Short mmCIF file of C-alpha atoms in Angstrom, two decimals:
data_model
loop_
_atom_site.label_atom_id
_atom_site.label_comp_id
_atom_site.label_asym_id
_atom_site.label_seq_id
_atom_site.Cartn_x
_atom_site.Cartn_y
_atom_site.Cartn_z
CA MET S 1 104.77 81.40 129.79
CA ILE S 2 103.53 84.55 131.47
CA ASP S 3 106.00 84.08 134.30
CA ASP S 4 108.86 84.42 131.85
CA PHE S 5 107.96 87.97 131.02
CA PRO S 6 111.32 89.79 131.06
CA ASP S 7 110.31 92.94 132.93
CA GLY S 8 108.94 90.91 135.79
CA ALA S 9 105.54 92.37 135.04
CA GLY S 10 102.68 89.92 135.04
CA LEU S 11 98.96 89.96 134.66
CA PRO S 12 96.82 90.66 137.74
CA GLY S 13 95.44 87.74 139.73
CA GLY S 14 94.76 84.69 137.66
CA LEU S 15 94.30 86.33 134.28
CA LEU S 16 95.27 84.08 131.38
CA LEU S 17 96.90 85.02 128.09
CA ARG S 18 96.45 83.16 124.81
CA SER S 19 96.38 83.70 121.05
CA PRO S 20 93.00 84.57 119.55
CA ILE S 21 90.91 82.22 117.44
CA PRO S 22 88.34 83.30 114.81
CA GLU S 23 85.42 82.78 117.21
CA ASP S 24 86.92 85.44 119.49
CA GLN S 25 85.97 88.15 117.02
CA ARG S 26 82.31 88.17 118.02
CA ARG S 27 83.28 88.04 121.70
CA VAL S 28 85.57 91.03 121.26
CA LEU S 29 82.88 92.99 119.43
CA ALA S 30 80.38 92.15 122.18
CA VAL S 31 82.62 93.32 125.02
CA LEU S 32 83.59 96.47 123.12
CA ASP S 33 79.92 97.47 123.05
CA VAL S 34 79.83 97.02 126.83
CA TRP S 35 83.21 98.63 127.57
CA TRP S 36 82.39 101.58 125.34
CA ALA S 37 78.91 101.79 126.87
CA GLY S 38 77.32 101.45 123.46
CA PHE S 39 79.13 104.57 122.22
CA GLY S 40 77.65 105.65 118.89
CA GLY S 41 74.68 103.31 119.18
CA ALA S 42 74.11 100.75 116.41
CA ALA S 43 76.26 102.79 114.01
CA GLY S 44 79.13 102.85 116.51
CA SER S 45 78.86 99.11 117.01
CA ARG S 46 78.89 98.57 113.25
CA GLU S 47 81.94 100.82 112.86
CA ARG S 48 83.80 98.75 115.45
CA SER S 49 82.88 95.61 113.48
CA LEU S 50 84.33 97.16 110.34
CA LEU S 51 87.54 98.09 112.16
CA LEU S 52 87.90 94.54 113.41
CA PRO S 53 86.80 92.24 110.61
CA ARG S 54 87.21 88.52 111.19
CA LEU S 55 90.36 88.49 109.06
CA PHE S 56 92.38 89.88 111.98
CA PHE S 57 91.31 86.89 114.08
CA GLN S 58 92.23 84.44 111.32
CA HIS S 59 95.43 85.69 109.74
CA PHE S 60 97.35 87.51 112.46
CA THR S 61 96.77 85.28 115.47
CA ASP S 62 100.47 84.69 116.12
CA SER S 63 101.06 88.36 116.92
CA SER S 64 97.79 89.02 118.77
CA PHE S 65 96.56 88.23 122.25
CA VAL S 66 93.40 87.81 124.28
CA VAL S 67 93.25 87.88 128.08
CA GLU S 68 90.58 86.01 130.02
CA ARG S 69 89.56 85.54 133.62
CA PRO S 70 89.63 81.99 134.95
CA ASP S 71 85.87 81.86 134.35
CA GLY S 72 86.49 82.52 130.65
CA ALA S 73 85.31 86.12 130.55
CA LEU S 74 87.24 88.18 128.02
CA VAL S 75 88.90 91.16 129.72
CA ALA S 76 91.50 92.46 127.25
CA PHE S 77 92.91 91.94 123.77
CA LEU S 78 95.60 93.22 121.42
CA ILE S 79 95.44 92.81 117.65
CA GLY S 80 98.80 93.39 115.97
CA PHE S 81 100.81 92.19 113.01
CA LEU S 82 104.26 92.17 111.49
CA SER S 83 104.28 94.48 108.48
CA GLN S 84 104.50 92.41 105.31
CA SER S 85 106.06 95.10 103.12
CA GLN S 86 108.10 97.00 105.76
CA PRO S 87 110.29 94.25 107.23
CA GLU S 88 111.53 96.43 110.09
CA VAL S 89 108.04 97.37 111.33
CA ALA S 90 105.44 95.75 113.57
CA TYR S 91 102.01 97.35 113.90
CA ILE S 92 99.47 97.41 116.73
CA HIS S 93 96.00 97.80 115.24
CA PHE S 94 93.54 97.68 118.13
CA VAL S 95 93.76 97.19 121.90
CA GLY S 96 90.97 97.03 124.44
CA VAL S 97 90.90 96.52 128.21
CA ASP S 98 87.85 96.01 130.43
CA PRO S 99 87.30 99.36 132.22
CA ALA S 100 87.02 97.43 135.50
CA LEU S 101 90.68 96.44 135.05
CA ARG S 102 92.10 99.77 133.95
CA ARG S 103 95.19 101.13 135.71
CA ARG S 104 96.25 97.60 136.61
CA GLY S 105 98.92 97.42 133.94
CA VAL S 106 97.06 95.05 131.63
CA GLY S 107 97.39 97.32 128.59
CA ALA S 108 101.09 97.93 129.25
CA PHE S 109 101.61 94.19 129.71
CA LEU S 110 100.10 93.48 126.29
CA TYR S 111 102.20 96.16 124.61
CA GLN S 112 105.41 94.90 126.25
CA ARG S 113 104.55 91.40 125.24
CA PHE S 114 104.08 92.58 121.66
CA PHE S 115 107.41 94.47 121.75
CA THR S 116 109.17 91.29 122.88
CA LEU S 117 107.51 89.24 120.14
CA ALA S 118 108.26 91.84 117.46
CA ALA S 119 111.93 92.14 118.48
CA ALA S 120 112.30 88.35 118.53
CA ARG S 121 111.02 88.30 114.96
CA GLY S 122 113.53 90.90 113.82
CA ARG S 123 111.44 94.05 113.95
CA THR S 124 113.06 97.30 115.08
CA ARG S 125 110.06 99.64 115.16
CA VAL S 126 106.49 99.40 116.41
CA ARG S 127 103.88 101.71 114.98
CA CYS S 128 100.30 102.47 115.97
CA VAL S 129 97.72 105.26 115.80
CA THR S 130 95.09 106.81 118.04
CA SER S 131 92.37 109.45 117.76
CA PRO S 132 93.41 113.03 118.54
CA GLY S 133 90.70 113.46 121.17
CA ASN S 134 92.10 110.68 123.31
CA ALA S 135 94.61 112.40 125.62
CA ALA S 136 94.80 109.35 127.88
CA SER S 137 95.86 107.23 124.92
CA VAL S 138 98.57 109.73 123.95
CA ALA S 139 99.91 109.71 127.53
CA PHE S 140 99.77 105.91 127.66
CA HIS S 141 101.77 105.55 124.46
CA THR S 142 104.42 108.13 125.31
CA GLY S 143 104.74 106.48 128.74
CA LEU S 144 105.60 103.24 126.95
CA GLY S 145 108.37 104.90 124.95
CA PHE S 146 106.48 105.83 121.81
CA GLN S 147 107.33 109.07 120.02
CA VAL S 148 104.55 111.03 118.34
CA ASP S 149 105.21 111.33 114.60
CA PRO S 150 105.13 114.79 112.98
CA GLY S 151 101.73 116.10 111.90
CA ASP S 152 100.14 118.77 109.75
CA ALA S 153 97.99 120.05 112.64
CA ALA S 154 97.97 119.82 116.44
CA THR S 155 95.59 119.26 119.33
CA ALA S 156 94.86 122.06 121.84
CA ASP S 157 97.57 120.41 123.96
CA GLY S 158 100.09 120.68 121.15
CA VAL S 159 100.09 117.01 120.15
CA PRO S 160 100.88 116.64 116.41
CA VAL S 161 97.96 115.36 114.37
CA GLN S 162 97.78 114.05 110.81
CA GLN S 163 94.52 115.27 109.33
CA ASP S 164 92.44 112.86 107.24
CA TYR S 165 95.06 110.19 107.96
CA ASP S 166 92.64 107.27 107.73
CA GLY S 167 90.19 109.02 105.39
CA PRO S 168 88.14 112.21 105.26
CA GLY S 169 87.27 113.28 108.81
CA LEU S 170 89.45 110.54 110.34
CA PRO S 171 92.51 112.37 111.77
CA ARG S 172 95.05 110.36 113.73
CA VAL S 173 97.95 110.84 116.13
CA THR S 174 100.55 108.33 114.97
CA PHE S 175 103.29 106.82 117.11
CA THR S 176 106.59 105.05 116.56
CA ARG S 177 108.58 103.16 119.18
CA ILE S 178 112.11 102.01 118.52
CA LEU S 179 112.81 98.50 119.74
CA THR S 180 116.21 98.77 121.34
CA GLY S 181 117.26 95.20 120.87
CA PRO S 182 118.41 92.31 123.03
CA GLN S 183 116.81 93.45 126.25
CA GLU S 184 113.48 93.19 124.47
CA GLU S 185 114.30 89.78 123.04
CA ARG S 186 114.91 87.97 126.31
CA MET Q 1 105.93 93.38 83.40
CA ILE Q 2 102.27 93.29 82.42
CA ASP Q 3 103.15 91.63 79.12
CA ASP Q 4 104.55 88.64 81.01
CA PHE Q 5 101.16 87.73 82.42
CA PRO Q 6 100.97 83.95 81.93
CA ASP Q 7 97.41 83.67 80.66
CA GLY Q 8 98.12 86.11 77.90
CA ALA Q 9 95.53 88.40 79.45
CA GLY Q 10 96.49 92.02 79.68
CA LEU Q 11 94.97 95.26 80.78
CA PRO Q 12 92.85 97.19 78.27
CA GLY Q 13 94.43 99.98 76.26
CA GLY Q 14 97.28 101.68 78.05
CA LEU Q 15 96.28 100.94 81.62
CA LEU Q 16 99.22 100.76 84.00
CA LEU Q 17 99.71 98.50 87.00
CA ARG Q 18 101.80 99.35 90.06
CA SER Q 19 102.02 98.72 93.81
CA PRO Q 20 100.08 101.13 96.02
CA ILE Q 21 101.68 103.81 98.19
CA PRO Q 22 100.11 105.27 101.37
CA GLU Q 23 98.88 108.36 99.53
CA ASP Q 24 96.74 106.10 97.34
CA GLN Q 25 94.40 105.42 100.26
CA ARG Q 26 92.62 108.76 99.98
CA ARG Q 27 92.45 108.39 96.19
CA VAL Q 28 90.87 104.97 96.54
CA LEU Q 29 88.32 106.23 99.07
CA ALA Q 30 87.47 109.15 96.78
CA VAL Q 31 86.86 106.97 93.72
CA LEU Q 32 84.85 104.47 95.75
CA ASP Q 33 82.40 107.24 96.63
CA VAL Q 34 82.06 107.98 92.90
CA TRP Q 35 81.95 104.35 91.73
CA TRP Q 36 79.42 103.44 94.39
CA ALA Q 37 77.43 106.61 93.60
CA GLY Q 38 77.71 107.74 97.19
CA PHE Q 39 75.97 104.58 98.41
CA GLY Q 40 75.03 104.98 102.07
CA GLY Q 41 75.75 108.70 102.09
CA ALA Q 42 78.26 110.05 104.60
CA ALA Q 43 77.87 106.93 106.75
CA GLY Q 44 78.58 104.69 103.77
CA SER Q 45 81.65 106.70 102.91
CA ARG Q 46 82.86 106.45 106.49
CA GLU Q 47 82.28 102.70 106.54
CA ARG Q 48 84.40 102.32 103.43
CA SER Q 49 87.15 104.33 105.16
CA LEU Q 50 87.02 101.96 108.13
CA LEU Q 51 87.23 98.92 105.86
CA LEU Q 52 90.28 100.38 104.15
CA PRO Q 53 92.38 102.07 106.82
CA ARG Q 54 95.72 103.45 105.73
CA LEU Q 55 97.50 100.44 107.21
CA PHE Q 56 96.58 98.36 104.14
CA PHE Q 57 98.36 100.92 101.94
CA GLN Q 58 101.44 100.89 104.17
CA HIS Q 59 102.02 97.31 105.23
CA PHE Q 60 100.69 95.09 102.42
CA THR Q 61 101.85 96.99 99.34
CA ASP Q 62 103.84 94.06 97.94
CA SER Q 63 100.69 91.97 97.46
CA SER Q 64 98.34 94.77 96.39
CA PHE Q 65 97.85 96.64 93.12
CA VAL Q 66 96.48 99.86 91.72
CA VAL Q 67 95.64 100.43 88.05
CA GLU Q 68 95.77 103.86 86.45
CA ARG Q 69 95.05 105.39 83.09
CA PRO Q 70 97.98 107.11 81.36
CA ASP Q 71 96.59 110.43 82.64
CA GLY Q 72 96.99 109.13 86.21
CA ALA Q 73 93.31 108.52 86.96
CA LEU Q 74 92.81 105.57 89.29
CA VAL Q 75 90.56 102.97 87.66
CA ALA Q 76 91.02 99.80 89.73
CA PHE Q 77 92.73 98.36 92.80
CA LEU Q 78 93.20 95.12 94.71
CA ILE Q 79 94.22 95.00 98.38
CA GLY Q 80 95.46 91.58 99.43
CA PHE Q 81 97.94 89.98 101.79
CA LEU Q 82 99.72 86.76 102.60
CA SER Q 83 98.27 85.34 105.80
CA GLN Q 84 100.80 85.71 108.60
CA SER Q 85 99.52 82.85 110.76
CA GLN Q 86 98.21 80.51 108.02
CA PRO Q 87 101.28 80.00 105.83
CA GLU Q 88 99.34 78.25 103.08
CA VAL Q 89 96.78 81.06 102.65
CA ALA Q 90 96.66 84.35 100.78
CA TYR Q 91 93.72 86.70 101.31
CA ILE Q 92 92.04 89.25 99.04
CA HIS Q 93 90.49 91.97 101.21
CA PHE Q 94 89.00 94.53 98.84
CA VAL Q 95 88.81 95.00 95.08
CA GLY Q 96 87.28 97.85 93.12
CA VAL Q 97 86.97 98.60 89.40
CA ASP Q 98 85.70 101.77 87.75
CA PRO Q 99 82.15 100.95 86.50
CA ALA Q 100 83.12 102.47 83.15
CA LEU Q 101 85.64 99.64 82.75
CA ARG Q 102 83.51 96.74 83.96
CA ARG Q 103 83.29 93.60 81.79
CA ARG Q 104 86.69 94.37 80.29
CA GLY Q 105 88.52 91.79 82.37
CA VAL Q 106 90.26 94.23 84.71
CA GLY Q 107 88.98 92.55 87.88
CA ALA Q 108 89.88 89.08 86.59
CA PHE Q 109 93.32 90.38 85.60
CA LEU Q 110 93.96 91.62 89.14
CA TYR Q 111 92.81 88.35 90.69
CA GLN Q 112 94.97 86.28 88.32
CA ARG Q 113 97.91 88.52 89.07
CA PHE Q 114 97.35 87.96 92.79
CA PHE Q 115 97.08 84.17 92.27
CA THR Q 116 100.43 84.20 90.46
CA LEU Q 117 102.05 86.26 93.20
CA ALA Q 118 100.59 84.10 95.97
CA ALA Q 119 101.69 80.84 94.31
CA ALA Q 120 105.19 82.25 93.74
CA ARG Q 121 105.35 82.98 97.46
CA GLY Q 122 104.36 79.46 98.42
CA ARG Q 123 100.65 79.87 99.05
CA THR Q 124 98.27 77.09 98.03
CA ARG Q 125 94.90 78.69 98.80
CA VAL Q 126 93.35 82.11 98.25
CA ARG Q 127 90.46 83.20 100.39
CA CYS Q 128 88.06 86.14 100.22
CA VAL Q 129 84.54 87.13 101.23
CA THR Q 130 81.62 89.03 99.72
CA SER Q 131 78.17 90.20 100.82
CA PRO Q 132 75.29 87.75 100.30
CA GLY Q 133 73.26 90.28 98.29
CA ASN Q 134 75.91 90.54 95.61
CA ALA Q 135 75.01 87.81 93.09
CA ALA Q 136 77.36 89.30 90.48
CA SER Q 137 80.24 88.98 92.91
CA VAL Q 138 79.39 85.34 93.64
CA ALA Q 139 79.29 84.59 89.88
CA PHE Q 140 82.56 86.45 89.34
CA HIS Q 141 84.35 84.46 92.04
CA THR Q 142 83.04 81.04 90.99
CA GLY Q 143 83.98 81.91 87.40
CA LEU Q 144 87.56 82.41 88.59
CA GLY Q 145 87.67 78.97 90.20
CA PHE Q 146 86.64 79.86 93.74
CA GLN Q 147 84.47 77.42 95.70
CA VAL Q 148 81.88 78.79 98.11
CA ASP Q 149 82.61 77.62 101.66
CA PRO Q 150 79.82 75.93 103.67
CA GLY Q 151 77.42 78.22 105.51
CA ASP Q 152 74.80 78.16 108.25
CA ALA Q 153 72.19 79.81 105.99
CA ALA Q 154 71.66 80.39 102.26
CA THR Q 155 70.57 83.09 99.84
CA ALA Q 156 67.33 82.76 97.87
CA ASP Q 157 69.52 81.37 95.07
CA GLY Q 158 70.90 78.70 97.38
CA VAL Q 159 74.34 80.23 97.91
CA PRO Q 160 75.71 79.25 101.35
CA VAL Q 161 75.99 82.19 103.75
CA GLN Q 162 77.76 82.50 107.11
CA GLN Q 163 75.57 84.66 109.32
CA ASP Q 164 77.20 87.34 111.46
CA TYR Q 165 80.54 86.31 109.94
CA ASP Q 166 82.13 89.75 110.29
CA GLY Q 167 80.01 90.83 113.25
CA PRO Q 168 76.32 91.19 114.14
CA GLY Q 169 74.33 91.90 110.98
CA LEU Q 170 77.37 91.39 108.74
CA PRO Q 171 76.81 88.02 106.98
CA ARG Q 172 79.28 86.92 104.33
CA VAL Q 173 79.64 84.45 101.52
CA THR Q 174 83.20 83.14 101.83
CA PHE Q 175 85.30 81.66 99.04
CA THR Q 176 88.37 79.49 98.74
CA ARG Q 177 90.38 78.89 95.58
CA ILE Q 178 93.03 76.21 95.41
CA LEU Q 179 96.22 77.33 93.67
CA THR Q 180 97.11 74.40 91.49
CA GLY Q 181 100.80 75.02 91.32
CA PRO Q 182 103.45 75.63 88.68
CA GLN Q 183 101.12 76.87 85.97
CA GLU Q 184 100.26 79.72 88.28
CA GLU Q 185 103.90 80.40 89.06
CA ARG Q 186 105.05 81.02 85.49
#
């Protein structure tokens, strides 16, 4: 159904989109170690495992995506869900794209796809977070129509930050994007 | 509504049950450090933060609980959700009880409360996981009617274990409990 994507945007040459299955969790963790060049060593790898426990690949598969090359290699993923207790909200938890495919629109494709899905299921806002040090991520999100939520601090560039948002020493920039309706439900 | 609990079980003297709010996340992380006696040091504390990101205290509040003393001190919590993509399943992600209150039935109360909620919302199975080293946790879960799922390894006590379940070096014992119906919906 990739050809039906409303904005006319597609995935680059031959990439395939599908919903994740539980066995994809270990594949995602393995490629993250490669894509992040082993950032943080064994502790970094373990932290990524804790951020992406298997439950996300079991219980939220209908609002998440993996992208593969025709040879089966995993090149991108998006893990998101529909908020259970905030019926107007959908949430994007974790997105990764193979560095070799960056700037090809794969990340934007996955976000747009999630917006379409969320709007079709009655959601009017998408929320997500990123780390304050990641200026590229902030630019990516604002480029997709996200607004930065107010903070209690700011980066050197003036981006609002919520200190200790996810725990002590885990500040976050948080984003909200309004889903404007029918055009995102096509 | 604690007095309505079908099994006649209640919370010990004056403890109060409510749904969590986002600000409870930092309170939960703080008490975990105390209850777990700082297990793992700063890295352990950080790992617990990653296991319990704020999103669980924002988007799954209607199937999660916190328990406080009349003076407001947090003494227990349960974070659970209704599976989005497996409509028959409810999932318990993380439970903690103040060690000073252990063996008073607080943990069992929270699980029973979650079973009742899950059954009322049409779920027929509850799933959760624990670490293989935690024999007390295995006994607790089987005592509540959970079955241990098959594994590809076993503990010294013969409990089935799924190796690398949540990532490399993160084996888990996984449990399923059948919700038997109306008696859990009272």
